[in-house]
Amino acid sequence: MEQLCYIALSCLLAIVLLYGLLELHYFLRMCLCVLLARFIKRRCHILETTTVNGLCLSNDVDTLLYHMNNARYFRELDFARVDFYERTQLYSTIRRLGGSVFQGAATIRYRRFIRPFQRFTIESRIIYWDEQSLFMEHRFLRPSDQFVHCIAICRQRVIDVPMDTVMAELLAKTPLQASRHTLSSTASLQPVGMGSATPMPQVALEAGQAENGHVAAAPAAATATTAYSIKMKPPLPPELCKWIEYNEMSSKNLRSGC
């Protein structure tokens, strides 16, 4: 009996230690998110919108115990992004082509509090991509009436493989099915430079050197799949154009020592 008590106490101390050092519930939830997206949920087209559910718990609120802490929104985006990566096979395609992906920038706008123990959903979709980056929009919605509590835009930097190559392969896999889950801008999908698309701001980097230290890969020969990727590319939203321009100006200032 005494030995059993020691074993139980050791297990309890190990769990407390893991929670203190690794924040165990975050990693457990991330593993669960990957398993559900990979084996349970349906596959999605790369231009479709994916949805994950969330709940504001007591460890998510701020010091006033009044609403979800602002930093927790970005944390919830980790689960939404992993769900999107797995269901669209984006991450596996990037890795198979020899590349890697990480978050390079993010902006968020809060509209209304998410209260403790309030449910919400996060809708994630691709709104644009260029040679080196993928731009995603995430919306925190109230399930009852689809009110937007918060909206975030994230820039995912892809290195060692051109993003156009990745998108060309993903777009060629399955045709885009029109549905309410489809990227909302697909009604006006067209080659960049047509319609109301805003031209991409051009900021020269020193000898083609990217800010992360990787040299951008030279564009491959034009193929039918690449042409299809360009055709399906959504127009650059005006607000995203301004944000990209701000990030490029910030990078330029940092490189110049400002």
PDB file of C-alpha atoms in Angstrom:
ATOM      1  CA  MET A   1       0.000   0.000   0.000  1.00  0.00           C
ATOM      2  CA  GLU A   2       2.819   2.373   0.887  1.00  0.00           C
ATOM      3  CA  GLN A   3       4.555   1.610  -2.399  1.00  0.00           C
ATOM      4  CA  LEU A   4       1.324   2.360  -4.297  1.00  0.00           C
ATOM      5  CA  CYS A   5       1.085   5.744  -2.561  1.00  0.00           C
ATOM      6  CA  TYR A   6       4.659   6.576  -3.589  1.00  0.00           C
ATOM      7  CA  ILE A   7       3.893   5.647  -7.197  1.00  0.00           C
ATOM      8  CA  ALA A   8       0.729   7.784  -7.211  1.00  0.00           C
ATOM      9  CA  LEU A   9       2.601  10.716  -5.662  1.00  0.00           C
ATOM     10  CA  SER A  10       5.408  10.368  -8.199  1.00  0.00           C
ATOM     11  CA  CYS A  11       2.915  10.391 -11.071  1.00  0.00           C
ATOM     12  CA  LEU A  12       1.205  13.465  -9.654  1.00  0.00           C
ATOM     13  CA  LEU A  13       4.526  15.295  -9.272  1.00  0.00           C
ATOM     14  CA  ALA A  14       5.493  14.337 -12.840  1.00  0.00           C
ATOM     15  CA  ILE A  15       2.225  15.733 -14.189  1.00  0.00           C
ATOM     16  CA  VAL A  16       2.649  18.962 -12.227  1.00  0.00           C
ATOM     17  CA  LEU A  17       6.234  19.242 -13.478  1.00  0.00           C
ATOM     18  CA  LEU A  18       5.152  18.681 -17.091  1.00  0.00           C
ATOM     19  CA  TYR A  19       2.428  21.324 -16.778  1.00  0.00           C
ATOM     20  CA  GLY A  20       4.903  23.753 -15.237  1.00  0.00           C
ATOM     21  CA  LEU A  21       7.665  23.243 -17.787  1.00  0.00           C
ATOM     22  CA  LEU A  22       5.855  22.252 -20.992  1.00  0.00           C
ATOM     23  CA  GLU A  23       2.249  23.435 -20.580  1.00  0.00           C
ATOM     24  CA  LEU A  24       1.123  19.905 -21.228  1.00  0.00           C
ATOM     25  CA  HIS A  25      -2.492  20.630 -22.194  1.00  0.00           C
ATOM     26  CA  TYR A  26      -1.307  22.758 -25.153  1.00  0.00           C
ATOM     27  CA  PHE A  27       0.709  19.889 -26.628  1.00  0.00           C
ATOM     28  CA  LEU A  28      -2.027  17.353 -25.916  1.00  0.00           C
ATOM     29  CA  ARG A  29      -4.590  19.537 -27.658  1.00  0.00           C
ATOM     30  CA  MET A  30      -2.219  20.078 -30.582  1.00  0.00           C
ATOM     31  CA  CYS A  31      -1.759  16.320 -30.975  1.00  0.00           C
ATOM     32  CA  LEU A  32      -5.525  15.839 -30.839  1.00  0.00           C
ATOM     33  CA  CYS A  33      -5.996  18.567 -33.458  1.00  0.00           C
ATOM     34  CA  VAL A  34      -3.507  16.884 -35.810  1.00  0.00           C
ATOM     35  CA  LEU A  35      -5.109  13.447 -35.364  1.00  0.00           C
ATOM     36  CA  LEU A  36      -8.624  14.732 -35.990  1.00  0.00           C
ATOM     37  CA  ALA A  37      -7.585  16.728 -39.057  1.00  0.00           C
ATOM     38  CA  ARG A  38      -5.542  13.884 -40.513  1.00  0.00           C
ATOM     39  CA  PHE A  39      -7.805  10.892 -39.865  1.00  0.00           C
ATOM     40  CA  ILE A  40     -11.332  12.077 -38.984  1.00  0.00           C
ATOM     41  CA  LYS A  41     -12.185  15.310 -40.780  1.00  0.00           C
ATOM     42  CA  ARG A  42     -12.729  15.475 -44.515  1.00  0.00           C
ATOM     43  CA  ARG A  43     -10.019  16.659 -46.915  1.00  0.00           C
ATOM     44  CA  CYS A  44     -10.386  20.222 -48.190  1.00  0.00           C
ATOM     45  CA  HIS A  45      -9.342  22.024 -51.327  1.00  0.00           C
ATOM     46  CA  ILE A  46      -6.526  24.494 -50.758  1.00  0.00           C
ATOM     47  CA  LEU A  47      -8.862  27.439 -51.506  1.00  0.00           C
ATOM     48  CA  GLU A  48     -11.654  26.255 -49.225  1.00  0.00           C
ATOM     49  CA  THR A  49     -12.390  27.665 -45.784  1.00  0.00           C
ATOM     50  CA  THR A  50     -11.789  25.389 -42.805  1.00  0.00           C
ATOM     51  CA  THR A  51     -13.461  25.714 -39.403  1.00  0.00           C
ATOM     52  CA  VAL A  52     -12.408  24.719 -35.893  1.00  0.00           C
ATOM     53  CA  ASN A  53     -14.360  25.110 -32.656  1.00  0.00           C
ATOM     54  CA  GLY A  54     -13.119  26.768 -29.494  1.00  0.00           C
ATOM     55  CA  LEU A  55     -14.213  27.532 -25.944  1.00  0.00           C
ATOM     56  CA  CYS A  56     -12.942  30.313 -23.693  1.00  0.00           C
ATOM     57  CA  LEU A  57     -11.928  28.573 -20.469  1.00  0.00           C
ATOM     58  CA  SER A  58     -10.843  29.955 -17.121  1.00  0.00           C
ATOM     59  CA  ASN A  59      -7.152  29.762 -18.082  1.00  0.00           C
ATOM     60  CA  ASP A  60      -7.832  31.864 -21.203  1.00  0.00           C
ATOM     61  CA  VAL A  61      -9.210  34.983 -19.491  1.00  0.00           C
ATOM     62  CA  ASP A  62      -7.273  38.134 -18.607  1.00  0.00           C
ATOM     63  CA  THR A  63      -6.489  39.435 -15.105  1.00  0.00           C
ATOM     64  CA  LEU A  64      -9.916  41.098 -14.813  1.00  0.00           C
ATOM     65  CA  LEU A  65     -11.635  37.720 -15.400  1.00  0.00           C
ATOM     66  CA  TYR A  66     -13.865  39.532 -17.870  1.00  0.00           C
ATOM     67  CA  HIS A  67     -12.942  38.294 -21.336  1.00  0.00           C
ATOM     68  CA  MET A  68     -10.422  36.184 -23.255  1.00  0.00           C
ATOM     69  CA  ASN A  69      -6.857  37.467 -23.002  1.00  0.00           C
ATOM     70  CA  ASN A  70      -5.667  39.168 -26.182  1.00  0.00           C
ATOM     71  CA  ALA A  71      -2.643  36.884 -26.450  1.00  0.00           C
ATOM     72  CA  ARG A  72      -4.878  33.800 -26.402  1.00  0.00           C
ATOM     73  CA  TYR A  73      -6.292  34.680 -29.818  1.00  0.00           C
ATOM     74  CA  PHE A  74      -2.922  34.032 -31.428  1.00  0.00           C
ATOM     75  CA  ARG A  75      -2.594  30.828 -29.452  1.00  0.00           C
ATOM     76  CA  GLU A  76      -5.955  29.616 -30.767  1.00  0.00           C
ATOM     77  CA  LEU A  77      -4.724  30.366 -34.281  1.00  0.00           C
ATOM     78  CA  ASP A  78      -2.069  27.676 -33.862  1.00  0.00           C
ATOM     79  CA  PHE A  79      -4.804  25.028 -33.750  1.00  0.00           C
ATOM     80  CA  ALA A  80      -6.731  26.584 -36.636  1.00  0.00           C
ATOM     81  CA  ARG A  81      -3.591  26.762 -38.757  1.00  0.00           C
ATOM     82  CA  VAL A  82      -2.588  23.154 -38.045  1.00  0.00           C
ATOM     83  CA  ASP A  83      -6.097  22.010 -38.932  1.00  0.00           C
ATOM     84  CA  PHE A  84      -5.873  23.894 -42.237  1.00  0.00           C
ATOM     85  CA  TYR A  85      -2.385  22.563 -43.001  1.00  0.00           C
ATOM     86  CA  GLU A  86      -3.414  18.949 -42.452  1.00  0.00           C
ATOM     87  CA  ARG A  87      -6.798  18.972 -44.172  1.00  0.00           C
ATOM     88  CA  THR A  88      -5.503  20.730 -47.295  1.00  0.00           C
ATOM     89  CA  GLN A  89      -2.194  18.779 -47.273  1.00  0.00           C
ATOM     90  CA  LEU A  90      -0.372  22.111 -47.495  1.00  0.00           C
ATOM     91  CA  TYR A  91       2.297  21.280 -44.937  1.00  0.00           C
ATOM     92  CA  SER A  92       3.019  17.794 -46.284  1.00  0.00           C
ATOM     93  CA  THR A  93       3.335  19.193 -49.819  1.00  0.00           C
ATOM     94  CA  ILE A  94       5.794  21.879 -48.722  1.00  0.00           C
ATOM     95  CA  ARG A  95       7.911  19.315 -46.864  1.00  0.00           C
ATOM     96  CA  ARG A  96       7.815  16.850 -49.748  1.00  0.00           C
ATOM     97  CA  LEU A  97       9.111  19.542 -52.101  1.00  0.00           C
ATOM     98  CA  GLY A  98      12.013  20.205 -49.744  1.00  0.00           C
ATOM     99  CA  GLY A  99      10.725  23.415 -48.150  1.00  0.00           C
ATOM    100  CA  SER A 100       9.663  24.582 -44.726  1.00  0.00           C
ATOM    101  CA  VAL A 101       7.183  27.142 -43.431  1.00  0.00           C
ATOM    102  CA  PHE A 102       7.046  29.502 -40.467  1.00  0.00           C
ATOM    103  CA  GLN A 103       5.058  32.561 -39.467  1.00  0.00           C
ATOM    104  CA  GLY A 104       6.701  35.789 -40.583  1.00  0.00           C
ATOM    105  CA  ALA A 105       4.137  38.400 -39.555  1.00  0.00           C
ATOM    106  CA  ALA A 106       0.643  38.763 -38.135  1.00  0.00           C
ATOM    107  CA  THR A 107      -1.875  41.500 -37.502  1.00  0.00           C
ATOM    108  CA  ILE A 108      -5.114  41.284 -35.546  1.00  0.00           C
ATOM    109  CA  ARG A 109      -8.140  43.509 -34.963  1.00  0.00           C
ATOM    110  CA  TYR A 110     -10.501  43.008 -32.038  1.00  0.00           C
ATOM    111  CA  ARG A 111     -14.164  43.934 -32.387  1.00  0.00           C
ATOM    112  CA  ARG A 112     -15.979  42.472 -29.387  1.00  0.00           C
ATOM    113  CA  PHE A 113     -15.018  40.501 -26.277  1.00  0.00           C
ATOM    114  CA  ILE A 114     -15.205  36.725 -26.083  1.00  0.00           C
ATOM    115  CA  ARG A 115     -16.572  36.091 -22.599  1.00  0.00           C
ATOM    116  CA  PRO A 116     -15.504  33.266 -20.259  1.00  0.00           C
ATOM    117  CA  PHE A 117     -17.065  29.893 -21.197  1.00  0.00           C
ATOM    118  CA  GLN A 118     -18.328  31.326 -24.484  1.00  0.00           C
ATOM    119  CA  ARG A 119     -18.052  29.138 -27.567  1.00  0.00           C
ATOM    120  CA  PHE A 120     -16.583  30.417 -30.808  1.00  0.00           C
ATOM    121  CA  THR A 121     -15.451  29.121 -34.189  1.00  0.00           C
ATOM    122  CA  ILE A 122     -12.392  30.073 -36.216  1.00  0.00           C
ATOM    123  CA  GLU A 123     -12.655  30.185 -39.995  1.00  0.00           C
ATOM    124  CA  SER A 124      -9.354  30.037 -41.879  1.00  0.00           C
ATOM    125  CA  ARG A 125      -8.712  30.639 -45.561  1.00  0.00           C
ATOM    126  CA  ILE A 126      -6.029  31.704 -48.013  1.00  0.00           C
ATOM    127  CA  ILE A 127      -6.527  35.201 -49.361  1.00  0.00           C
ATOM    128  CA  TYR A 128      -3.331  35.606 -51.409  1.00  0.00           C
ATOM    129  CA  TRP A 129       0.136  34.208 -52.058  1.00  0.00           C
ATOM    130  CA  ASP A 130       3.331  35.397 -53.709  1.00  0.00           C
ATOM    131  CA  GLU A 131       6.626  33.711 -54.556  1.00  0.00           C
ATOM    132  CA  GLN A 132       7.798  33.459 -50.940  1.00  0.00           C
ATOM    133  CA  SER A 133       4.714  33.811 -48.738  1.00  0.00           C
ATOM    134  CA  LEU A 134       1.209  32.619 -48.076  1.00  0.00           C
ATOM    135  CA  PHE A 135      -1.336  35.040 -46.597  1.00  0.00           C
ATOM    136  CA  MET A 136      -4.141  33.632 -44.461  1.00  0.00           C
ATOM    137  CA  GLU A 137      -7.184  35.256 -42.916  1.00  0.00           C
ATOM    138  CA  HIS A 138      -8.659  33.937 -39.661  1.00  0.00           C
ATOM    139  CA  ARG A 139     -12.036  35.002 -38.267  1.00  0.00           C
ATOM    140  CA  PHE A 140     -13.332  34.366 -34.753  1.00  0.00           C
ATOM    141  CA  LEU A 141     -17.095  33.934 -35.099  1.00  0.00           C
ATOM    142  CA  ARG A 142     -19.997  33.601 -32.691  1.00  0.00           C
ATOM    143  CA  PRO A 143     -21.751  30.364 -33.746  1.00  0.00           C
ATOM    144  CA  SER A 144     -25.283  31.622 -33.087  1.00  0.00           C
ATOM    145  CA  ASP A 145     -25.283  34.493 -35.584  1.00  0.00           C
ATOM    146  CA  GLN A 146     -21.821  34.407 -37.225  1.00  0.00           C
ATOM    147  CA  PHE A 147     -20.837  37.745 -35.696  1.00  0.00           C
ATOM    148  CA  VAL A 148     -17.120  38.426 -36.211  1.00  0.00           C
ATOM    149  CA  HIS A 149     -15.458  38.950 -32.814  1.00  0.00           C
ATOM    150  CA  CYS A 150     -11.971  39.289 -34.219  1.00  0.00           C
ATOM    151  CA  ILE A 151     -10.118  39.090 -37.526  1.00  0.00           C
ATOM    152  CA  ALA A 152      -6.447  38.259 -38.038  1.00  0.00           C
ATOM    153  CA  ILE A 153      -4.170  38.144 -41.071  1.00  0.00           C
ATOM    154  CA  CYS A 154      -1.008  36.040 -40.958  1.00  0.00           C
ATOM    155  CA  ARG A 155       1.903  35.819 -43.351  1.00  0.00           C
ATOM    156  CA  GLN A 156       3.427  32.349 -43.596  1.00  0.00           C
ATOM    157  CA  ARG A 157       6.953  32.456 -45.033  1.00  0.00           C
ATOM    158  CA  VAL A 158       7.922  29.488 -47.199  1.00  0.00           C
ATOM    159  CA  ILE A 159      11.625  28.852 -47.770  1.00  0.00           C
ATOM    160  CA  ASP A 160      13.636  26.588 -50.088  1.00  0.00           C
ATOM    161  CA  VAL A 161      10.701  26.112 -52.464  1.00  0.00           C
ATOM    162  CA  PRO A 162       8.699  28.681 -54.490  1.00  0.00           C
ATOM    163  CA  MET A 163       5.180  29.142 -53.183  1.00  0.00           C
ATOM    164  CA  ASP A 164       3.832  29.173 -56.739  1.00  0.00           C
ATOM    165  CA  THR A 165       5.192  25.652 -57.199  1.00  0.00           C
ATOM    166  CA  VAL A 166       3.457  24.470 -54.034  1.00  0.00           C
ATOM    167  CA  MET A 167       0.145  26.061 -55.005  1.00  0.00           C
ATOM    168  CA  ALA A 168       0.354  24.743 -58.553  1.00  0.00           C
ATOM    169  CA  GLU A 169       0.635  21.185 -57.262  1.00  0.00           C
ATOM    170  CA  LEU A 170      -2.176  21.588 -54.730  1.00  0.00           C
ATOM    171  CA  LEU A 171      -4.495  23.283 -57.202  1.00  0.00           C
ATOM    172  CA  ALA A 172      -3.905  20.556 -59.773  1.00  0.00           C
ATOM    173  CA  LYS A 173      -4.884  17.748 -57.381  1.00  0.00           C
ATOM    174  CA  THR A 174      -8.628  18.320 -57.190  1.00  0.00           C
ATOM    175  CA  PRO A 175     -10.960  20.857 -58.833  1.00  0.00           C
ATOM    176  CA  LEU A 176     -12.384  23.575 -56.644  1.00  0.00           C
ATOM    177  CA  GLN A 177     -15.987  22.771 -55.732  1.00  0.00           C
ATOM    178  CA  ALA A 178     -18.299  25.738 -55.296  1.00  0.00           C
ATOM    179  CA  SER A 179     -19.826  25.680 -51.823  1.00  0.00           C
ATOM    180  CA  ARG A 180     -20.367  27.889 -48.843  1.00  0.00           C
ATOM    181  CA  HIS A 181     -16.964  26.696 -47.550  1.00  0.00           C
ATOM    182  CA  THR A 182     -15.200  27.977 -50.654  1.00  0.00           C
ATOM    183  CA  LEU A 183     -12.931  30.985 -50.542  1.00  0.00           C
ATOM    184  CA  SER A 184     -15.290  33.949 -50.649  1.00  0.00           C
ATOM    185  CA  SER A 185     -13.303  35.707 -53.333  1.00  0.00           C
ATOM    186  CA  THR A 186     -13.538  32.795 -55.779  1.00  0.00           C
ATOM    187  CA  ALA A 187     -16.438  34.511 -57.473  1.00  0.00           C
ATOM    188  CA  SER A 188     -13.900  36.953 -58.865  1.00  0.00           C
ATOM    189  CA  LEU A 189     -10.912  34.626 -59.214  1.00  0.00           C
ATOM    190  CA  GLN A 190      -8.796  35.858 -62.080  1.00  0.00           C
ATOM    191  CA  PRO A 191      -5.150  36.406 -62.986  1.00  0.00           C
ATOM    192  CA  VAL A 192      -3.481  39.129 -60.949  1.00  0.00           C
ATOM    193  CA  GLY A 193      -3.572  42.412 -62.781  1.00  0.00           C
ATOM    194  CA  MET A 194      -7.135  42.006 -64.064  1.00  0.00           C
ATOM    195  CA  GLY A 195     -10.288  43.505 -62.634  1.00  0.00           C
ATOM    196  CA  SER A 196      -9.930  45.324 -59.328  1.00  0.00           C
ATOM    197  CA  ALA A 197      -6.766  43.549 -58.227  1.00  0.00           C
ATOM    198  CA  THR A 198      -4.216  45.835 -56.613  1.00  0.00           C
ATOM    199  CA  PRO A 199      -0.652  45.562 -57.893  1.00  0.00           C
ATOM    200  CA  MET A 200       1.825  43.940 -55.539  1.00  0.00           C
ATOM    201  CA  PRO A 201       4.223  46.455 -53.961  1.00  0.00           C
ATOM    202  CA  GLN A 202       7.771  45.928 -55.147  1.00  0.00           C
ATOM    203  CA  VAL A 203      10.596  46.453 -52.709  1.00  0.00           C
ATOM    204  CA  ALA A 204      14.084  45.462 -53.814  1.00  0.00           C
ATOM    205  CA  LEU A 205      16.083  43.186 -51.544  1.00  0.00           C
ATOM    206  CA  GLU A 206      19.848  43.229 -51.615  1.00  0.00           C
ATOM    207  CA  ALA A 207      20.926  40.915 -54.449  1.00  0.00           C
ATOM    208  CA  GLY A 208      17.727  38.893 -54.070  1.00  0.00           C
ATOM    209  CA  GLN A 209      18.517  38.075 -50.442  1.00  0.00           C
ATOM    210  CA  ALA A 210      15.407  37.442 -48.349  1.00  0.00           C
ATOM    211  CA  GLU A 211      15.173  38.838 -44.847  1.00  0.00           C
ATOM    212  CA  ASN A 212      15.422  35.356 -43.326  1.00  0.00           C
ATOM    213  CA  GLY A 213      18.802  34.812 -44.989  1.00  0.00           C
ATOM    214  CA  HIS A 214      17.638  32.446 -47.728  1.00  0.00           C
ATOM    215  CA  VAL A 215      18.091  33.347 -51.356  1.00  0.00           C
ATOM    216  CA  ALA A 216      14.875  33.138 -53.331  1.00  0.00           C
ATOM    217  CA  ALA A 217      14.859  30.264 -55.777  1.00  0.00           C
ATOM    218  CA  ALA A 218      14.937  31.070 -59.469  1.00  0.00           C
ATOM    219  CA  PRO A 219      11.556  30.642 -61.164  1.00  0.00           C
ATOM    220  CA  ALA A 220      11.095  27.327 -62.943  1.00  0.00           C
ATOM    221  CA  ALA A 221      10.021  26.982 -66.561  1.00  0.00           C
ATOM    222  CA  ALA A 222       6.384  27.751 -67.173  1.00  0.00           C
ATOM    223  CA  THR A 223       4.137  24.701 -67.118  1.00  0.00           C
ATOM    224  CA  ALA A 224       0.449  24.074 -67.530  1.00  0.00           C
ATOM    225  CA  THR A 225      -0.011  23.606 -63.782  1.00  0.00           C
ATOM    226  CA  THR A 226       1.818  26.831 -62.990  1.00  0.00           C
ATOM    227  CA  ALA A 227      -0.350  28.680 -65.496  1.00  0.00           C
ATOM    228  CA  TYR A 228      -3.428  27.192 -63.825  1.00  0.00           C
ATOM    229  CA  SER A 229      -2.121  28.339 -60.435  1.00  0.00           C
ATOM    230  CA  ILE A 230      -1.749  31.894 -61.711  1.00  0.00           C
ATOM    231  CA  LYS A 231      -5.232  31.780 -63.204  1.00  0.00           C
ATOM    232  CA  MET A 232      -6.767  30.639 -59.915  1.00  0.00           C
ATOM    233  CA  LYS A 233      -4.831  33.165 -57.858  1.00  0.00           C
ATOM    234  CA  PRO A 234      -7.214  35.580 -56.091  1.00  0.00           C
ATOM    235  CA  PRO A 235      -6.681  39.328 -56.555  1.00  0.00           C
ATOM    236  CA  LEU A 236      -4.626  41.102 -53.925  1.00  0.00           C
ATOM    237  CA  PRO A 237      -7.030  42.805 -51.458  1.00  0.00           C
ATOM    238  CA  PRO A 238      -6.300  46.557 -51.029  1.00  0.00           C
ATOM    239  CA  GLU A 239      -5.951  46.311 -47.238  1.00  0.00           C
ATOM    240  CA  LEU A 240      -3.514  43.419 -47.584  1.00  0.00           C
ATOM    241  CA  CYS A 241      -1.506  45.418 -50.103  1.00  0.00           C
ATOM    242  CA  LYS A 242      -1.083  48.211 -47.541  1.00  0.00           C
ATOM    243  CA  TRP A 243      -0.062  45.739 -44.848  1.00  0.00           C
ATOM    244  CA  ILE A 244       2.528  44.100 -47.115  1.00  0.00           C
ATOM    245  CA  GLU A 245       3.879  47.537 -47.949  1.00  0.00           C
ATOM    246  CA  TYR A 246       4.172  48.352 -44.234  1.00  0.00           C
ATOM    247  CA  ASN A 247       6.054  45.092 -43.552  1.00  0.00           C
ATOM    248  CA  GLU A 248       8.464  45.733 -46.419  1.00  0.00           C
ATOM    249  CA  MET A 249       9.127  49.266 -45.173  1.00  0.00           C
ATOM    250  CA  SER A 250       9.738  47.911 -41.653  1.00  0.00           C
ATOM    251  CA  SER A 251      12.177  45.324 -43.016  1.00  0.00           C
ATOM    252  CA  LYS A 252      14.006  47.964 -45.023  1.00  0.00           C
ATOM    253  CA  ASN A 253      14.349  50.188 -41.941  1.00  0.00           C
ATOM    254  CA  LEU A 254      15.667  47.311 -39.839  1.00  0.00           C
ATOM    255  CA  ARG A 255      18.223  46.354 -42.491  1.00  0.00           C
ATOM    256  CA  SER A 256      19.430  49.937 -42.648  1.00  0.00           C
ATOM    257  CA  GLY A 257      19.872  50.016 -38.870  1.00  0.00           C
ATOM    258  CA  CYS A 258      16.940  52.307 -38.023  1.00  0.00           C
TER     259      CYS A 258
END
